[in-house]
Coordinates of C-alpha atoms in Angstrom, one line a residue:
X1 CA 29.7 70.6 54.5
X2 CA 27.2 68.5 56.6
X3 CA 27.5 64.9 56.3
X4 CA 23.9 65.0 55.5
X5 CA 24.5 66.2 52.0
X6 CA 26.5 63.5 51.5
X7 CA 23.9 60.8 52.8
X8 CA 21.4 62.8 50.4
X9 CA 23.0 62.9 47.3
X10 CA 24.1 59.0 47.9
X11 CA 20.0 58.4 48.3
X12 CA 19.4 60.4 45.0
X13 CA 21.8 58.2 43.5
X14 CA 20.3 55.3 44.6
X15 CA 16.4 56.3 43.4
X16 CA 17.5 57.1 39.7
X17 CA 18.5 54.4 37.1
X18 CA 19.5 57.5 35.1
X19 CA 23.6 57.8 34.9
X20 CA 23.2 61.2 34.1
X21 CA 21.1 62.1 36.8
X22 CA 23.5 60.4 39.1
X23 CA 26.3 62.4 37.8
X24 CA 24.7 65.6 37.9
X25 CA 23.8 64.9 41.3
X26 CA 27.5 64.0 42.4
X27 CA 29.0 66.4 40.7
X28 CA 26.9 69.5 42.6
X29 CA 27.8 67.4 45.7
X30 CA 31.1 67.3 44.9
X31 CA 31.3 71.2 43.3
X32 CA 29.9 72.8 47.0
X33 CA 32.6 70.6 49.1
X34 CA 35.7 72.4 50.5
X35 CA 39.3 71.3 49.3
X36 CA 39.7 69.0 52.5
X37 CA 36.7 67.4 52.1
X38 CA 37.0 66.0 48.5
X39 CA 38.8 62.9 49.6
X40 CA 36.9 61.7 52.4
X41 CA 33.3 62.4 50.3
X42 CA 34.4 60.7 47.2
X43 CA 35.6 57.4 49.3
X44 CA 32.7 57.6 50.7
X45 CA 30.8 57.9 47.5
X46 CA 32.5 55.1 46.2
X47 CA 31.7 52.7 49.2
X48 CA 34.9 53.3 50.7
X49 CA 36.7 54.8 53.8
X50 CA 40.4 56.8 53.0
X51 CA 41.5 55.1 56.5
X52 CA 41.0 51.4 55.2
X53 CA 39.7 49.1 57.5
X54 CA 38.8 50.4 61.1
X55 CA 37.9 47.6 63.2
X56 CA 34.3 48.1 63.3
X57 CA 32.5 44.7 62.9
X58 CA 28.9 43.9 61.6
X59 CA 28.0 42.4 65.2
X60 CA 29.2 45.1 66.9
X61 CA 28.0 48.0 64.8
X62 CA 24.3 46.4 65.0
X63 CA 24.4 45.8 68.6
X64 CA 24.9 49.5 69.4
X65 CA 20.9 50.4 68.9
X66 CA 21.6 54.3 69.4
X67 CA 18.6 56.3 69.3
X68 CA 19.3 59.0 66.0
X69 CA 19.8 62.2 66.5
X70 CA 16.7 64.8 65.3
X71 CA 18.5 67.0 63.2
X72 CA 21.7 66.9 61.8
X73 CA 24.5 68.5 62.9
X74 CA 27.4 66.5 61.5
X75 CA 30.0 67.6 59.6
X76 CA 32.1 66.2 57.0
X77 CA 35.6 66.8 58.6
X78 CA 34.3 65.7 62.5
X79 CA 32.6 62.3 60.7
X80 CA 36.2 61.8 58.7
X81 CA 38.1 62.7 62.0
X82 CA 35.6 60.0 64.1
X83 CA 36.7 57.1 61.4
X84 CA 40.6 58.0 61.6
X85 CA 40.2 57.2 65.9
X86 CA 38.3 54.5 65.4
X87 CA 41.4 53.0 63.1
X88 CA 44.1 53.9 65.8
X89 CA 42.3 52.0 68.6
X90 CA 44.6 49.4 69.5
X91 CA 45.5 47.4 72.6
X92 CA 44.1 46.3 75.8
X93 CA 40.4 47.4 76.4
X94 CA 40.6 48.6 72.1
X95 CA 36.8 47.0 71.9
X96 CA 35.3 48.8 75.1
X97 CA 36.8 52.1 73.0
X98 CA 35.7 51.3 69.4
X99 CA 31.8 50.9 70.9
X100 CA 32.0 54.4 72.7
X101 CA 33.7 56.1 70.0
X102 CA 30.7 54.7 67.8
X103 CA 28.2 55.3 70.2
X104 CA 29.3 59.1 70.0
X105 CA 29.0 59.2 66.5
X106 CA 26.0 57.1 65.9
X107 CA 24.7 59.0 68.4
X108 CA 25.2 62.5 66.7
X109 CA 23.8 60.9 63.9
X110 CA 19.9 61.4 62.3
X111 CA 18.4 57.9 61.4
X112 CA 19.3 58.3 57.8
X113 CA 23.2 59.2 58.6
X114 CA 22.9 56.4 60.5
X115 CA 21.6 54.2 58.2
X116 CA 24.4 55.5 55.4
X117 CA 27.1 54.9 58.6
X118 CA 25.4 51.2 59.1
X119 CA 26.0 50.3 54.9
X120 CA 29.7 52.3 54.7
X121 CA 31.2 50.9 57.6
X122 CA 29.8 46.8 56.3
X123 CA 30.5 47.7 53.3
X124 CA 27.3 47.6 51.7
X125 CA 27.9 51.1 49.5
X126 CA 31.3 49.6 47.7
X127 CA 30.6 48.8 43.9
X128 CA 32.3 49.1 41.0
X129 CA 29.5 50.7 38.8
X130 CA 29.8 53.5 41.8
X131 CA 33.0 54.5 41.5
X132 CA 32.7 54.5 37.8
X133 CA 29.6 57.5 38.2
X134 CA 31.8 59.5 40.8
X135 CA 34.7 59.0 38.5
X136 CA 32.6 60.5 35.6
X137 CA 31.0 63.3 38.8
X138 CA 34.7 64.2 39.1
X139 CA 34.9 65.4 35.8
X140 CA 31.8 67.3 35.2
X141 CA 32.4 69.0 38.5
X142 CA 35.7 70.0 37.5
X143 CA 35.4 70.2 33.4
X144 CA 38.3 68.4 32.9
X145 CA 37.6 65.6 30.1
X146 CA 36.7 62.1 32.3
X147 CA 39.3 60.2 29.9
X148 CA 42.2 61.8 31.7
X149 CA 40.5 61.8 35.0
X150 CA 40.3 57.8 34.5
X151 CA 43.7 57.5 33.5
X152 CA 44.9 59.6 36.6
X153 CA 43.2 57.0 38.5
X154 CA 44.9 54.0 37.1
X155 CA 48.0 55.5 37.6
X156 CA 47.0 56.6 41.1
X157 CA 45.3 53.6 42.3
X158 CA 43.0 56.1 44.3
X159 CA 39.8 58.1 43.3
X160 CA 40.1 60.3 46.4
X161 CA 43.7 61.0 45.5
X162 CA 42.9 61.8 41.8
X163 CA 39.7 63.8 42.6
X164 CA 41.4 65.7 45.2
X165 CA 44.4 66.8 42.5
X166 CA 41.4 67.3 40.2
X167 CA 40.3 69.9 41.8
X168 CA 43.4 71.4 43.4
X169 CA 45.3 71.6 40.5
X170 CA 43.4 70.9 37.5
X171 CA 43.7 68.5 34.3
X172 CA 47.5 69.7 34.6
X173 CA 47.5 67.9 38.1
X174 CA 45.8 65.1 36.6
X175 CA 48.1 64.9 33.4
X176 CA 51.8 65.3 36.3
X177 CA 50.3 61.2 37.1
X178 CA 52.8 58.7 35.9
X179 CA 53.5 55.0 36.7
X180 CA 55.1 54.8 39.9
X181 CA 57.2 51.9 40.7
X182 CA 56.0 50.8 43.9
X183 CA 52.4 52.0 43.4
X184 CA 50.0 49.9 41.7
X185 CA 48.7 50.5 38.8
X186 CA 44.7 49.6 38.2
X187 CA 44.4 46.6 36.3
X188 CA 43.7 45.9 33.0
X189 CA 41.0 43.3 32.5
X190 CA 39.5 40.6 30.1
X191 CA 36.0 40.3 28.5
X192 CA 34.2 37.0 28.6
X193 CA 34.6 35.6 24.6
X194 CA 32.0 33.7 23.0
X195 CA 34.3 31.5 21.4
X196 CA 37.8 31.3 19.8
X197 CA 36.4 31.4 16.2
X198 CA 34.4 34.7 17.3
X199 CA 37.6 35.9 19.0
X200 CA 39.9 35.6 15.9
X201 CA 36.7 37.0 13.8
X202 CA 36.4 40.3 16.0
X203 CA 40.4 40.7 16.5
X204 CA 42.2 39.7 13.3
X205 CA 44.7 37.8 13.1
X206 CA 47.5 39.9 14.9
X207 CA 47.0 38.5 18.3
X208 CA 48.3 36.7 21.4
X209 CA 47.5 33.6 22.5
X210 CA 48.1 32.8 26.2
X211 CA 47.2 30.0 28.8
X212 CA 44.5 30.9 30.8
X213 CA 45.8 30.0 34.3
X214 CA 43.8 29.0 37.4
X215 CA 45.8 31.1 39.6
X216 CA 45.8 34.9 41.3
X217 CA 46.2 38.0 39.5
X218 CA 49.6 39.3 41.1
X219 CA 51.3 43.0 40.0
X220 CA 54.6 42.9 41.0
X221 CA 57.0 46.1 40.9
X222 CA 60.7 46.2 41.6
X223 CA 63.4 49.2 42.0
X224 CA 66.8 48.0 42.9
X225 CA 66.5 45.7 45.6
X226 CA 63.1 47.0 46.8
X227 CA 60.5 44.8 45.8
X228 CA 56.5 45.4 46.2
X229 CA 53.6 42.5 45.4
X230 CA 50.2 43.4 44.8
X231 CA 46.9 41.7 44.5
X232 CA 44.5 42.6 41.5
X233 CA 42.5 45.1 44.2
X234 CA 46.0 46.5 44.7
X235 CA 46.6 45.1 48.1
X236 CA 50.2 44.5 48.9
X237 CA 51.3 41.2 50.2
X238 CA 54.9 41.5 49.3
X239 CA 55.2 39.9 53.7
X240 CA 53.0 36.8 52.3
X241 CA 54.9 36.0 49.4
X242 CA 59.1 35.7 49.7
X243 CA 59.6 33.5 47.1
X244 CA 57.9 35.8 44.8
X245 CA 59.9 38.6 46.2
X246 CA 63.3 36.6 45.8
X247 CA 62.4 35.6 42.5
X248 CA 61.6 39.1 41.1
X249 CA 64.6 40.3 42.6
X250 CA 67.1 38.2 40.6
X251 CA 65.5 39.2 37.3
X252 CA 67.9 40.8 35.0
X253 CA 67.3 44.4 35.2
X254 CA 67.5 47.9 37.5
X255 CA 63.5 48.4 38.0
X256 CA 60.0 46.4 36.3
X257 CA 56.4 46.2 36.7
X258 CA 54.8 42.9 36.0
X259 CA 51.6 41.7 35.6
X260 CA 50.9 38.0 35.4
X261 CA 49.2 35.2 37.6
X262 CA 50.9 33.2 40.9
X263 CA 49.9 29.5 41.5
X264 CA 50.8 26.4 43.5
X265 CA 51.6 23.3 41.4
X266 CA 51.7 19.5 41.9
X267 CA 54.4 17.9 41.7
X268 CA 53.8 16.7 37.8
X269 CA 54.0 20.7 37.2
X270 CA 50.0 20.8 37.0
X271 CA 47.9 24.0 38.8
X272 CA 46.5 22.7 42.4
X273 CA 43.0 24.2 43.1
X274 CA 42.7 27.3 43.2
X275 CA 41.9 27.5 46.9
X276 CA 45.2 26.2 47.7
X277 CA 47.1 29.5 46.0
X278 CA 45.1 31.7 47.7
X279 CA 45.5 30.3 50.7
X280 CA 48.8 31.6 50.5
X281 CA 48.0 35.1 50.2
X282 CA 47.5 34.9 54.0
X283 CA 50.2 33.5 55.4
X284 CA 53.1 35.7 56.0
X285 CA 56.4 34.2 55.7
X286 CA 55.4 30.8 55.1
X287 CA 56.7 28.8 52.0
X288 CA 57.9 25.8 53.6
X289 CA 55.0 23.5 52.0
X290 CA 53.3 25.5 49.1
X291 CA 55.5 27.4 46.9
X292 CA 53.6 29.6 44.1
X293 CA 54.9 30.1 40.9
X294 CA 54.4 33.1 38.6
X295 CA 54.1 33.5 35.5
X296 CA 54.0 36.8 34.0
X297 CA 51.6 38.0 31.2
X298 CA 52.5 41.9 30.8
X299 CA 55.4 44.9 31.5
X300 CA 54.0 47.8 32.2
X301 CA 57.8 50.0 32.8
X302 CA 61.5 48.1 32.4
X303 CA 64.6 50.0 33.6
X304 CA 62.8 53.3 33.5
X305 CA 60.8 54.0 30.7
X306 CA 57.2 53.6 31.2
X307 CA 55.0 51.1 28.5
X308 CA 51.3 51.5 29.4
X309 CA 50.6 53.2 25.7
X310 CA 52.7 51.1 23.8
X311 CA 51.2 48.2 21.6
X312 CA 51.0 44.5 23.3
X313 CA 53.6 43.4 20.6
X314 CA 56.2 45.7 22.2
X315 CA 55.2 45.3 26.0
X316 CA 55.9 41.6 25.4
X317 CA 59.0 42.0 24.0
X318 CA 59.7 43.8 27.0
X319 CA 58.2 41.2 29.4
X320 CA 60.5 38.4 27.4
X321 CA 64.0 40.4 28.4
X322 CA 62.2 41.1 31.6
X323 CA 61.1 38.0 32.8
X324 CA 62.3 35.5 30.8
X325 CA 61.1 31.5 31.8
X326 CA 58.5 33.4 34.0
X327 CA 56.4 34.6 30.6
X328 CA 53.0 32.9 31.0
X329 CA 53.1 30.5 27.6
X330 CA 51.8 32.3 24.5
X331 CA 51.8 31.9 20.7
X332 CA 51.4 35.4 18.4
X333 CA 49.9 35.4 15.3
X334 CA 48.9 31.9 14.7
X335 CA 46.9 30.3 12.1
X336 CA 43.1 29.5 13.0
X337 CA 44.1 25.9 12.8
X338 CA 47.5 26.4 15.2
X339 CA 44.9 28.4 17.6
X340 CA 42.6 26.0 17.6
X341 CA 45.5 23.0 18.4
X342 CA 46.7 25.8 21.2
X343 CA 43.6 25.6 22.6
X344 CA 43.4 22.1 23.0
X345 CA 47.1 22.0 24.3
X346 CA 46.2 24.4 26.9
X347 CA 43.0 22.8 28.5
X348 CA 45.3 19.3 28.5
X349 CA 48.1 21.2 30.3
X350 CA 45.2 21.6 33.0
X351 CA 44.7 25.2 32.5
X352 CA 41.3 27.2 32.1
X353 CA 41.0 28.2 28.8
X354 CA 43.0 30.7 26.7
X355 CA 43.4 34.5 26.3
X356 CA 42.8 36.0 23.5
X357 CA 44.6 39.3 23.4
X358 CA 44.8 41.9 20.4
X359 CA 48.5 43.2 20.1
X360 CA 48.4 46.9 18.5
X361 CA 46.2 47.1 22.0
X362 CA 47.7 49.7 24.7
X363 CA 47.6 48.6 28.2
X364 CA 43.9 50.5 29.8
X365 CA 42.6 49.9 33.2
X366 CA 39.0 48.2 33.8
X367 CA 36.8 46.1 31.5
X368 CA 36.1 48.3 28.7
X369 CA 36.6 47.4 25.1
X370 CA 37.6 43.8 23.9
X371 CA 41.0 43.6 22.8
X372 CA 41.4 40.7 25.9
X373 CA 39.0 38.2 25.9
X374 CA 38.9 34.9 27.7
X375 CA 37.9 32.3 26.0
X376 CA 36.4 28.8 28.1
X377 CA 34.7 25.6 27.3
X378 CA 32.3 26.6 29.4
X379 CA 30.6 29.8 30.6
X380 CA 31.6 31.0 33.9
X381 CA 30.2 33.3 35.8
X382 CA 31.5 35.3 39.1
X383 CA 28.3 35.7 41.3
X384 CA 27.2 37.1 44.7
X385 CA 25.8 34.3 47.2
X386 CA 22.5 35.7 48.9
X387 CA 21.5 33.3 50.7
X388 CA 22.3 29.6 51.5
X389 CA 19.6 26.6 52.1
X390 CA 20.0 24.3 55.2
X391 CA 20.4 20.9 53.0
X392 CA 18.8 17.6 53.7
X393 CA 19.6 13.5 53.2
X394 CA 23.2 13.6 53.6
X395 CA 23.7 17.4 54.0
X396 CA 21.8 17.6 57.2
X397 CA 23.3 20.1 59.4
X398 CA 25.2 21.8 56.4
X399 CA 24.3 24.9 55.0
X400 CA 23.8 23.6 50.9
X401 CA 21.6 25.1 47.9
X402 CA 23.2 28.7 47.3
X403 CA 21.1 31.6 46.2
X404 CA 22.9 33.4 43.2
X405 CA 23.2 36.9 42.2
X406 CA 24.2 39.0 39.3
X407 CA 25.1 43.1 40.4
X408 CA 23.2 45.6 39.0
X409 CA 25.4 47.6 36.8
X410 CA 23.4 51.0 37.8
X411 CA 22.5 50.6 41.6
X412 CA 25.1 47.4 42.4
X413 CA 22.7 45.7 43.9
X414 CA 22.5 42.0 43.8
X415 CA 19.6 40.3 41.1
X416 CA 19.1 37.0 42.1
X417 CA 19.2 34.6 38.9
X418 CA 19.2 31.0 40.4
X419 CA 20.2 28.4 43.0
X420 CA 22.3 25.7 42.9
X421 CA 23.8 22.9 45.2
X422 CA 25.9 21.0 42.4
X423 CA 29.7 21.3 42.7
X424 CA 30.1 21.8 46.4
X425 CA 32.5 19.2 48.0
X426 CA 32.3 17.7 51.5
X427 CA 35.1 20.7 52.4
X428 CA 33.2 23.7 50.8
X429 CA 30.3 22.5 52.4
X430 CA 32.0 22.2 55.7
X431 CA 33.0 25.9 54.9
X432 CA 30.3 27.5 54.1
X433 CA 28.2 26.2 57.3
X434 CA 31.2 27.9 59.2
X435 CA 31.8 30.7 57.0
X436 CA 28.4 32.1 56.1
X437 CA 27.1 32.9 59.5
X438 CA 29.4 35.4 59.4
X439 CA 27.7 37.3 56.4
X440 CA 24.3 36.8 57.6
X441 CA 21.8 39.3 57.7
X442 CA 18.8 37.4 58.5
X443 CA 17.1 34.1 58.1
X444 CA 14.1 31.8 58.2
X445 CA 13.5 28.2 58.9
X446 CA 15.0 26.7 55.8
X447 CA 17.3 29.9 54.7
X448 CA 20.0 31.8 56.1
X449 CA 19.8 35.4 54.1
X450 CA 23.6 36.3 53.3
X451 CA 25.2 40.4 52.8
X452 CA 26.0 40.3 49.5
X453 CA 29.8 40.0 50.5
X454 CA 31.0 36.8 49.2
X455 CA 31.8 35.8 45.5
X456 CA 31.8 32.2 43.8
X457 CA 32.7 31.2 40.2
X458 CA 29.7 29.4 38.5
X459 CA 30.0 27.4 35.7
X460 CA 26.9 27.4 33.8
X461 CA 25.4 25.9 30.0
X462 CA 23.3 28.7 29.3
X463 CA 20.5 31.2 30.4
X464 CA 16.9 30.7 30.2
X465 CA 13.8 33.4 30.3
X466 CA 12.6 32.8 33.8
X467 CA 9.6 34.7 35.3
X468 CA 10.5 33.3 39.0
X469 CA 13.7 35.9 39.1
X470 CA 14.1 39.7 39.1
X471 CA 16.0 39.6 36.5
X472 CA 14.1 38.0 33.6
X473 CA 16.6 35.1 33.5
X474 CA 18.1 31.9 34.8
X475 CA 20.9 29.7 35.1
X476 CA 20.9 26.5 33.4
X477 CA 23.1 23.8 34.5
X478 CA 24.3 26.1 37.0
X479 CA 27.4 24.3 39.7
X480 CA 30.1 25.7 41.8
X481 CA 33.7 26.2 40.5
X482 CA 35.6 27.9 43.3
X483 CA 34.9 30.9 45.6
X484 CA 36.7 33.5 44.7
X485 CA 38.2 35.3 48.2
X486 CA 40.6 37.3 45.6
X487 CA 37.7 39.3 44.3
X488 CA 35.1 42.1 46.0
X489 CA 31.3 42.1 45.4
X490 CA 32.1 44.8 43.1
X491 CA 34.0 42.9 41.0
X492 CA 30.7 40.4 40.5
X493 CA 29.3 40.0 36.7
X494 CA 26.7 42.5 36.5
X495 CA 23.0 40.9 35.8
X496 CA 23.8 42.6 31.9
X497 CA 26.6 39.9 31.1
X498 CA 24.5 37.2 32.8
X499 CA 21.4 38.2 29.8
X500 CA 24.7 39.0 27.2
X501 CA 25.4 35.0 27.2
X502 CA 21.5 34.6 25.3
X503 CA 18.4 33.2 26.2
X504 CA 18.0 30.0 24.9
X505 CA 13.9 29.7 26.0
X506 CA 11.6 30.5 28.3
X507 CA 10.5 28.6 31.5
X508 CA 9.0 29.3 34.6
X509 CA 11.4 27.2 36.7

């Protein structure tokens, strides 16, 4: 197959809001490939490479200007073969090499492979709402039903990997998946809730009630003395993390998978900021002045037998024989009145909020359905900063007012939907003149234009109609929370839960 087709069919994706029109197209993509092209086309597809990162920088990959090619001549399998030299280039003179290796392809390349090349390698083509279509391609391609294809995928971790047993084997490939201790397992995640009354309305009154911690989504997986720590995008930093890995060792039992939440405390047992536990993440080795602490939310297997389909109410009986004093703190069942009290208790214990989980729910992968809600005191929002104003008075020199954007759920591009300057400390200031430079694509005299690359938590009192954004609507009351470097742009709230939280009237501000 020529890489061309690939670069097409991405484009036809890209000019249709239609999801079925973006499947169809995928899926005769997908249905003319050859077996060992499958995985490399549907990373690619999905904003992805199968080789992980390569070394190929923004800086240097626009500093190449290679004139295009006039017709195209590459090929799937010499493109994929190009990316896996690039990501064994190491040592002395390993720069010199990476720019000719990507002059030769670039250089093979028409303008519009090289534009695809430019957004894949900078990541501009990775979005959740993506992988979701070539998920659903996958299955039309291959007339298996998408349900197992999406369930092979949480147990793989992988689309390439699923899509490729897809169609080498069949739905009896896809149905051979099972947990695998030591390979994660794609999250299960949490709806934004309205409100604890409209929580316990839409749930019942068979629940769980857990502390929402300010802390990092860990999965952690254990067989015998072989312990593995994952991130919530499934990267491992077991090296980071040895008190974890100590920890999770000495529970009481032969193999586990956890999920939960690690965090640094203060000494009076309160989380630190949020910053601080992440800061962790990449440090290898080094616990000798911030310990994390996990606390553990769900078991997913325990001493062999797998738990994904079995009800929340027997998972955490599970994670209690599991984990013990490392079970986040939870109430089930309680009384509107005890749930409103456990609320209470919860944002005095300095936490976020509460989670609201349903427990005859089975344990599913991605943010469909609402049997986990988070419920907050305020709204919060995880955005995509665009763009960054150069601030004034006592800000002079330091890159200030941020330019805010929802994704797009169909094209996962960013939708501006307001600025704001509130929140940011002397430090995040200091950051983000250093920092953002980094993610810049262009700029003016009062603006430096960011790639949408880089996600902060907004806390926010509403929405308003607004004619001066895209996307119809504005924040209200909008101030920084935290960056979020645990979470891709994919993972962003799409611009449709920015209009879910309501209107409350319309300006032109």
């Amino acid at each position: 197959m020529l890489f061309s087709d690939v670069v097409a069919a991405s484009a036809a994706v890209r000019e249709t809001r239609s999801r079925k029109a973006k499947i169809a197209a995928l899926a005769g993509l997908l249905a003319a490939a050859d077996p060992a092209e499958i995985e490399p086309v549907v990373a690619w597809l999905s904003g992805e490479l199968i080789q992980g990162r390569i070394g190929t920088g923004w800086r240097t990959l626009t500093a190449l200007e290679i004139a295009p090619g006039e017709r195209p001549v590459l090929e799937v399998g010499a493109v994929d073969s190009a990316f896996t030299e690039l990501a064994a280039v190491t040592g002395s003179g390993s720069a010199a090499r990476r720019r000719d290796l990507l002059a030769a392809l670039f250089g093979a390349a028409t303008a519009d492979e090289q534009s695809f090349l430019l957004r894949l390698l900078t990541g501009e083509l990775r979005q959740g709402a993506l992988t979701a279509v070539v998920l659903e391609a996958v299955a039309a391609a291959t007339g298996i039903e998408s349900e197992l294809v999406r369930r092979a995928f949480m147990l793989s971790g992988q689309l390439p990997v699923t899509a490729a047993a897809a169609f080498g084997g069949g739905a009896d490939a896809l149905a051979a998946f099972r947990l695998e201790v030591g390979r994660p397992v794609q999250p299960m995640l949490a709806s934004p809730g309205s409100s604890l009354d409209e929580a316990l309305a839409e749930l019942g009154p068979q629940v769980s009630l857990e502390h929402k911690l300010d802390g990092a989504r860990i999965q952690v997986h254990r067989d015998g003395d072989r312990v593995w720590v994952f991130t919530w995008t499934l990267r491992d930093i077991t090296a980071s993390v040895p008190e974890l890995v100590e920890l999770v060792r000495g529970l009481d039992c032969g193999s586990v998978v956890l999920d939960g939440e690690t965090l640094a405390l203060t000494d009076a047992g309160r989380p630190r900021p949020f910053q601080e536990t992440m800061s962790r993440f990449a440090t290898v080795g080094s616990t000798a002045e911030l310990l994390l602490h996990p606390y553990f939310f769900d078991c997913l297997h325990l001493d062999g037998e797998d738990l994904l389909d079995r009800p929340l109410r027997e998972r955490r009986a599970a994670l209690a024989a599991a984990a013990g004093p490392h079970v986040v703190p939870g109430v089930l069942a309680p009384d509107p009145e005890a749930a409103a009290e456990y609320y209470d208790a919860a944002l005095a214990a300095g936490n976020e909020g509460l989670m609201v989980k349903a427990l005859d729910a089975p344990y599913a992968a991605g943010r469909r359905g609402r049997s986990w809600q988070k419920i907050k005191p305020a709204h919060t929002l995880d955005l995509l900063v665009i763009g960054a104003e150069w601030g004034y008075g006592r800000r002079t020199g330091f890159l200030s007012n941020l330019h805010l954007a929802a994704r797009d759920p169909e094209t996962g591009r960013p939708v501006m939907v307001g600025k704001t300057f509130k929140g940011l400390t002397d430090a995040l200031l200091r950051w983000q003149t250093e920092e953002f430079p980094r993610h810049e694509s262009h700029r003016d005299e009062h603006t430096v234009h960011l790639r949408p690359e880089l996600v902060v938590e907004i806390a926010l009192d509403g929405i308003q109609a607004s004619t001066r954004y895209p996307g119809g609507v504005a924040l209200r009351f909008a101030r920084v929370v935290r960056y979020r470097p645990d979470k891709d742009p994919a993972d962003a709230d799409t611009i449709d839960a920015v209009r879910a939280l309501g209107v409350s009237r319309p300006t032109t501000s």
